[in-house]
Amino acid sequence: LNRLLLVFVAAAGASVLGLPRQDASRAAGPCLAPLQWEGRWVLYDHSTGRNSRAAVSYDGQNQRIRVLQQNKKHTPCQKFFEYIYLYQSMVMFQIDQKTKDCSKVALTEAWDPFDIPDNSTFEDQYFIGGPGDNVEVQEWSDRKPARQHETWVGVYTLKDCYPVQETYTRNSSVTTSTRFFNLQLGISDPNVFTPPSTCQSARPERMAESAC
């Protein structure tokens, strides 16, 4: 979604800070990330300098994602939306949280799951946090010998392969980084992927994210 975001979809080459493992050895291969989870993320876009906070429902099995932006009352002119990405249908619904106005827009990029591709390059293994309060993670990237820089870096927990952070560099000026937290396995309410009735008469273009 590229990682979505898509809509939004943070920090070039930024790795999650942690304590390096002194005995870290090259991983045998990428772990398998959960196919369905719910939680929250903060997506930072370097081109705009903005953080986007949201509740997220991720269904990799059916290639769909629901993003509910967190309403920050101290952000002047900001409009807040719910986004429903349905990649099997290649459409995205944008719903104004206040007015329930709806836009239906065709997706132009293929499904890109939150996982570690099989051909990824192992970068490091370390602990986030400190003694008695830490989580062990692995860092992977799409670095290749013929390429000067990575365009994707992913940090995933070692034990259960939950995403911790993903960073994308599109070019020298467009970088996005997404931090994940409070993840829970499964989808508590599958109906969050169903657009509301107002989307039956959805407009064909995206709505502006600012009211000013």
CSV table of C-alpha atoms in Angstrom, one decimal, residues 2-199:
chain,number,residue,atom,x,y,z
A,2,ASN,CA,2.8,1.1,-0.6
A,3,ARG,CA,1.9,0.9,2.3
A,4,LEU,CA,-1.0,2.5,1.6
A,5,LEU,CA,-1.3,5.1,1.9
A,6,LEU,CA,-2.0,5.3,0.4
A,7,VAL,CA,-3.6,7.2,1.7
A,8,PHE,CA,-1.5,8.0,3.5
A,9,VAL,CA,0.5,5.3,4.3
A,10,ALA,CA,7.4,8.3,7.2
A,11,ALA,CA,11.6,8.4,7.9
A,12,ALA,CA,14.1,7.6,5.4
A,13,GLY,CA,16.1,4.7,6.3
A,14,ALA,CA,14.8,5.2,9.8
A,15,SER,CA,15.3,2.1,11.9
A,16,VAL,CA,13.6,1.7,15.2
A,17,LEU,CA,16.1,2.6,17.9
A,18,GLY,CA,17.1,-0.3,20.1
A,19,LEU,CA,19.9,-2.0,21.9
A,20,PRO,CA,21.9,-4.1,19.5
A,21,ARG,CA,22.4,-7.8,20.2
A,22,GLN,CA,26.0,-8.7,20.8
A,23,ASP,CA,25.4,-12.2,19.6
A,24,ALA,CA,23.0,-11.5,16.7
A,25,SER,CA,23.6,-13.8,13.8
A,26,ARG,CA,22.1,-13.8,10.3
A,27,ALA,CA,18.5,-14.9,10.3
A,28,ALA,CA,17.6,-18.2,8.5
A,29,GLY,CA,14.8,-16.4,6.7
A,30,PRO,CA,11.9,-13.9,7.2
A,31,CYS,CA,9.2,-14.8,9.7
A,32,LEU,CA,5.5,-15.1,8.8
A,33,ALA,CA,3.5,-12.0,9.8
A,34,PRO,CA,-0.1,-12.4,11.1
A,35,LEU,CA,-2.7,-12.2,8.3
A,36,GLN,CA,-5.4,-10.5,10.5
A,37,TRP,CA,-4.9,-8.0,13.2
A,38,GLU,CA,-6.3,-4.8,14.7
A,39,GLY,CA,-4.4,-2.0,16.4
A,40,ARG,CA,-3.1,1.6,15.9
A,41,TRP,CA,-0.5,3.3,13.8
A,42,VAL,CA,1.2,6.6,13.4
A,43,LEU,CA,2.2,7.4,9.8
A,44,TYR,CA,4.7,10.2,9.3
A,45,ASP,CA,5.1,11.8,5.9
A,46,HIS,CA,8.4,13.7,5.4
A,47,SER,CA,7.1,15.6,2.4
A,48,THR,CA,4.4,17.3,4.5
A,49,GLY,CA,5.9,17.0,8.0
A,50,ARG,CA,2.6,15.6,9.2
A,51,ASN,CA,1.8,12.6,11.5
A,52,SER,CA,-1.4,10.7,10.8
A,53,ARG,CA,-2.7,8.7,13.8
A,54,ALA,CA,-5.4,6.0,13.2
A,55,ALA,CA,-7.0,2.9,14.4
A,56,VAL,CA,-6.4,0.1,11.9
A,57,SER,CA,-8.1,-3.2,11.0
A,58,TYR,CA,-5.8,-5.3,8.7
A,59,ASP,CA,-7.1,-8.3,6.8
A,60,GLY,CA,-4.3,-9.8,4.7
A,61,GLN,CA,-6.3,-12.9,3.9
A,62,ASN,CA,-9.0,-10.9,2.0
A,63,GLN,CA,-6.6,-8.0,1.0
A,64,ARG,CA,-8.5,-5.2,2.7
A,65,ILE,CA,-7.6,-2.5,5.3
A,66,ARG,CA,-9.8,-0.1,7.2
A,67,VAL,CA,-8.2,3.1,8.6
A,68,LEU,CA,-10.0,5.3,11.1
A,69,GLN,CA,-8.2,8.6,11.5
A,70,GLN,CA,-7.8,9.8,15.1
A,71,ASN,CA,-9.6,13.1,15.7
A,72,LYS,CA,-7.2,15.7,17.1
A,73,LYS,CA,-9.3,18.7,18.1
A,74,HIS,CA,-6.2,20.9,18.3
A,75,THR,CA,-5.5,20.5,14.6
A,76,PRO,CA,-7.1,23.6,12.9
A,77,CYS,CA,-9.0,23.1,9.6
A,78,GLN,CA,-8.3,19.4,9.6
A,79,LYS,CA,-11.0,17.0,8.4
A,80,PHE,CA,-11.0,13.4,9.6
A,81,PHE,CA,-11.9,10.4,7.5
A,82,GLU,CA,-12.5,6.7,7.6
A,83,TYR,CA,-10.7,4.9,4.7
A,84,ILE,CA,-11.7,1.4,3.5
A,85,TYR,CA,-9.3,-0.2,1.0
A,86,LEU,CA,-10.7,-3.2,-0.9
A,87,TYR,CA,-7.9,-4.5,-3.0
A,88,GLN,CA,-9.7,-7.5,-4.5
A,89,SER,CA,-12.1,-4.9,-6.0
A,90,MET,CA,-9.4,-2.3,-6.4
A,91,VAL,CA,-11.4,0.5,-4.9
A,92,MET,CA,-11.0,2.8,-1.9
A,93,PHE,CA,-13.9,4.4,0.1
A,94,GLN,CA,-13.2,7.7,1.9
A,95,ILE,CA,-15.9,8.6,4.4
A,96,ASP,CA,-16.0,12.0,6.2
A,97,GLN,CA,-16.4,11.1,9.9
A,98,LYS,CA,-18.5,14.1,10.6
A,99,THR,CA,-20.8,14.5,7.6
A,100,LYS,CA,-20.6,10.8,6.4
A,101,ASP,CA,-20.0,12.1,2.8
A,102,CYS,CA,-18.4,9.4,0.8
A,103,SER,CA,-16.0,9.2,-2.1
A,104,LYS,CA,-15.2,6.0,-4.1
A,105,VAL,CA,-11.8,6.0,-5.9
A,106,ALA,CA,-10.1,3.4,-8.0
A,107,LEU,CA,-6.9,2.0,-6.5
A,108,THR,CA,-3.9,2.3,-8.8
A,109,GLU,CA,-1.3,0.3,-6.9
A,110,ALA,CA,-1.4,-3.5,-6.2
A,111,TRP,CA,-1.9,-5.0,-2.8
A,112,ASP,CA,1.2,-4.8,-0.7
A,113,PRO,CA,0.8,-6.7,2.5
A,114,PHE,CA,2.4,-5.9,5.9
A,115,ASP,CA,4.9,-8.7,5.9
A,116,ILE,CA,8.5,-9.5,5.1
A,117,PRO,CA,9.0,-10.5,1.5
A,118,ASP,CA,10.9,-13.8,0.9
A,119,ASN,CA,13.7,-12.1,-1.0
A,120,SER,CA,14.3,-9.5,1.7
A,121,THR,CA,17.8,-8.8,3.1
A,122,PHE,CA,18.4,-9.4,6.8
A,123,GLU,CA,19.9,-6.2,8.4
A,124,ASP,CA,20.0,-6.7,12.2
A,125,GLN,CA,18.5,-8.2,15.3
A,126,TYR,CA,18.2,-6.2,18.6
A,127,PHE,CA,16.1,-5.3,21.6
A,128,ILE,CA,13.8,-2.3,21.8
A,129,GLY,CA,13.8,-0.9,25.3
A,130,GLY,CA,16.0,-1.7,28.2
A,131,PRO,CA,16.7,-4.5,30.8
A,132,GLY,CA,13.5,-6.1,32.0
A,133,ASP,CA,11.4,-4.1,29.7
A,134,ASN,CA,12.3,-4.9,26.1
A,135,VAL,CA,11.1,-6.6,22.9
A,136,GLU,CA,13.4,-8.5,20.5
A,137,VAL,CA,13.0,-7.5,16.9
A,138,GLN,CA,14.5,-8.2,13.5
A,139,GLU,CA,15.2,-5.6,10.8
A,140,TRP,CA,14.9,-6.4,7.1
A,141,SER,CA,15.2,-4.4,3.9
A,142,ASP,CA,15.0,-4.6,0.1
A,143,ARG,CA,18.7,-3.8,-0.2
A,144,LYS,CA,20.4,-5.5,-3.1
A,145,PRO,CA,24.1,-5.5,-4.1
A,146,ALA,CA,23.5,-3.4,-7.2
A,147,ARG,CA,21.4,-0.8,-5.4
A,148,GLN,CA,22.9,2.0,-3.5
A,149,HIS,CA,20.1,2.5,-0.9
A,150,GLU,CA,17.1,0.7,0.5
A,151,THR,CA,13.7,1.8,-0.6
A,152,TRP,CA,12.0,-0.3,2.2
A,153,VAL,CA,13.0,-1.2,5.7
A,154,GLY,CA,10.8,-3.3,8.0
A,155,VAL,CA,11.1,-4.0,11.7
A,156,TYR,CA,9.2,-7.0,13.0
A,157,THR,CA,9.0,-8.7,16.4
A,158,LEU,CA,11.1,-11.9,16.6
A,159,LYS,CA,8.6,-13.9,18.6
A,160,ASP,CA,5.3,-13.5,16.7
A,161,CYS,CA,6.4,-11.4,13.7
A,162,TYR,CA,4.2,-8.4,14.5
A,163,PRO,CA,5.1,-5.2,12.5
A,164,VAL,CA,6.8,-2.5,14.5
A,165,GLN,CA,7.9,0.0,11.9
A,166,GLU,CA,8.0,0.2,8.1
A,167,THR,CA,9.8,2.9,6.2
A,168,TYR,CA,9.5,3.6,2.5
A,169,THR,CA,11.7,5.9,0.4
A,170,ARG,CA,10.1,6.7,-2.9
A,171,ASN,CA,12.7,9.2,-4.0
A,172,SER,CA,14.9,11.8,-2.4
A,173,SER,CA,11.9,13.9,-1.3
A,174,VAL,CA,9.1,11.4,-0.5
A,175,THR,CA,9.6,9.2,2.5
A,176,THR,CA,7.0,7.7,4.7
A,177,SER,CA,7.3,5.8,8.0
A,178,THR,CA,4.6,3.9,9.8
A,179,ARG,CA,4.9,2.8,13.5
A,180,PHE,CA,2.5,0.1,14.8
A,181,PHE,CA,1.4,-0.5,18.4
A,182,ASN,CA,-1.3,-2.1,20.5
A,183,LEU,CA,-1.8,-4.9,18.0
A,184,GLN,CA,-4.3,-7.7,18.7
A,185,LEU,CA,-4.8,-10.8,16.6
A,186,GLY,CA,-8.0,-11.2,14.6
A,187,ILE,CA,-10.8,-9.0,13.4
A,188,SER,CA,-13.4,-8.2,16.1
A,189,ASP,CA,-15.9,-6.8,13.7
A,190,PRO,CA,-15.8,-7.8,10.0
A,191,ASN,CA,-18.4,-5.1,9.3
A,192,VAL,CA,-15.8,-2.4,9.5
A,193,PHE,CA,-14.9,-3.3,5.9
A,194,THR,CA,-18.4,-2.7,4.6
A,195,PRO,CA,-18.9,0.9,3.4
A,196,PRO,CA,-21.9,2.8,4.9
A,197,SER,CA,-25.1,3.4,3.0
A,198,THR,CA,-24.0,6.9,2.0
A,199,CYS,CA,-21.4,5.3,-0.3
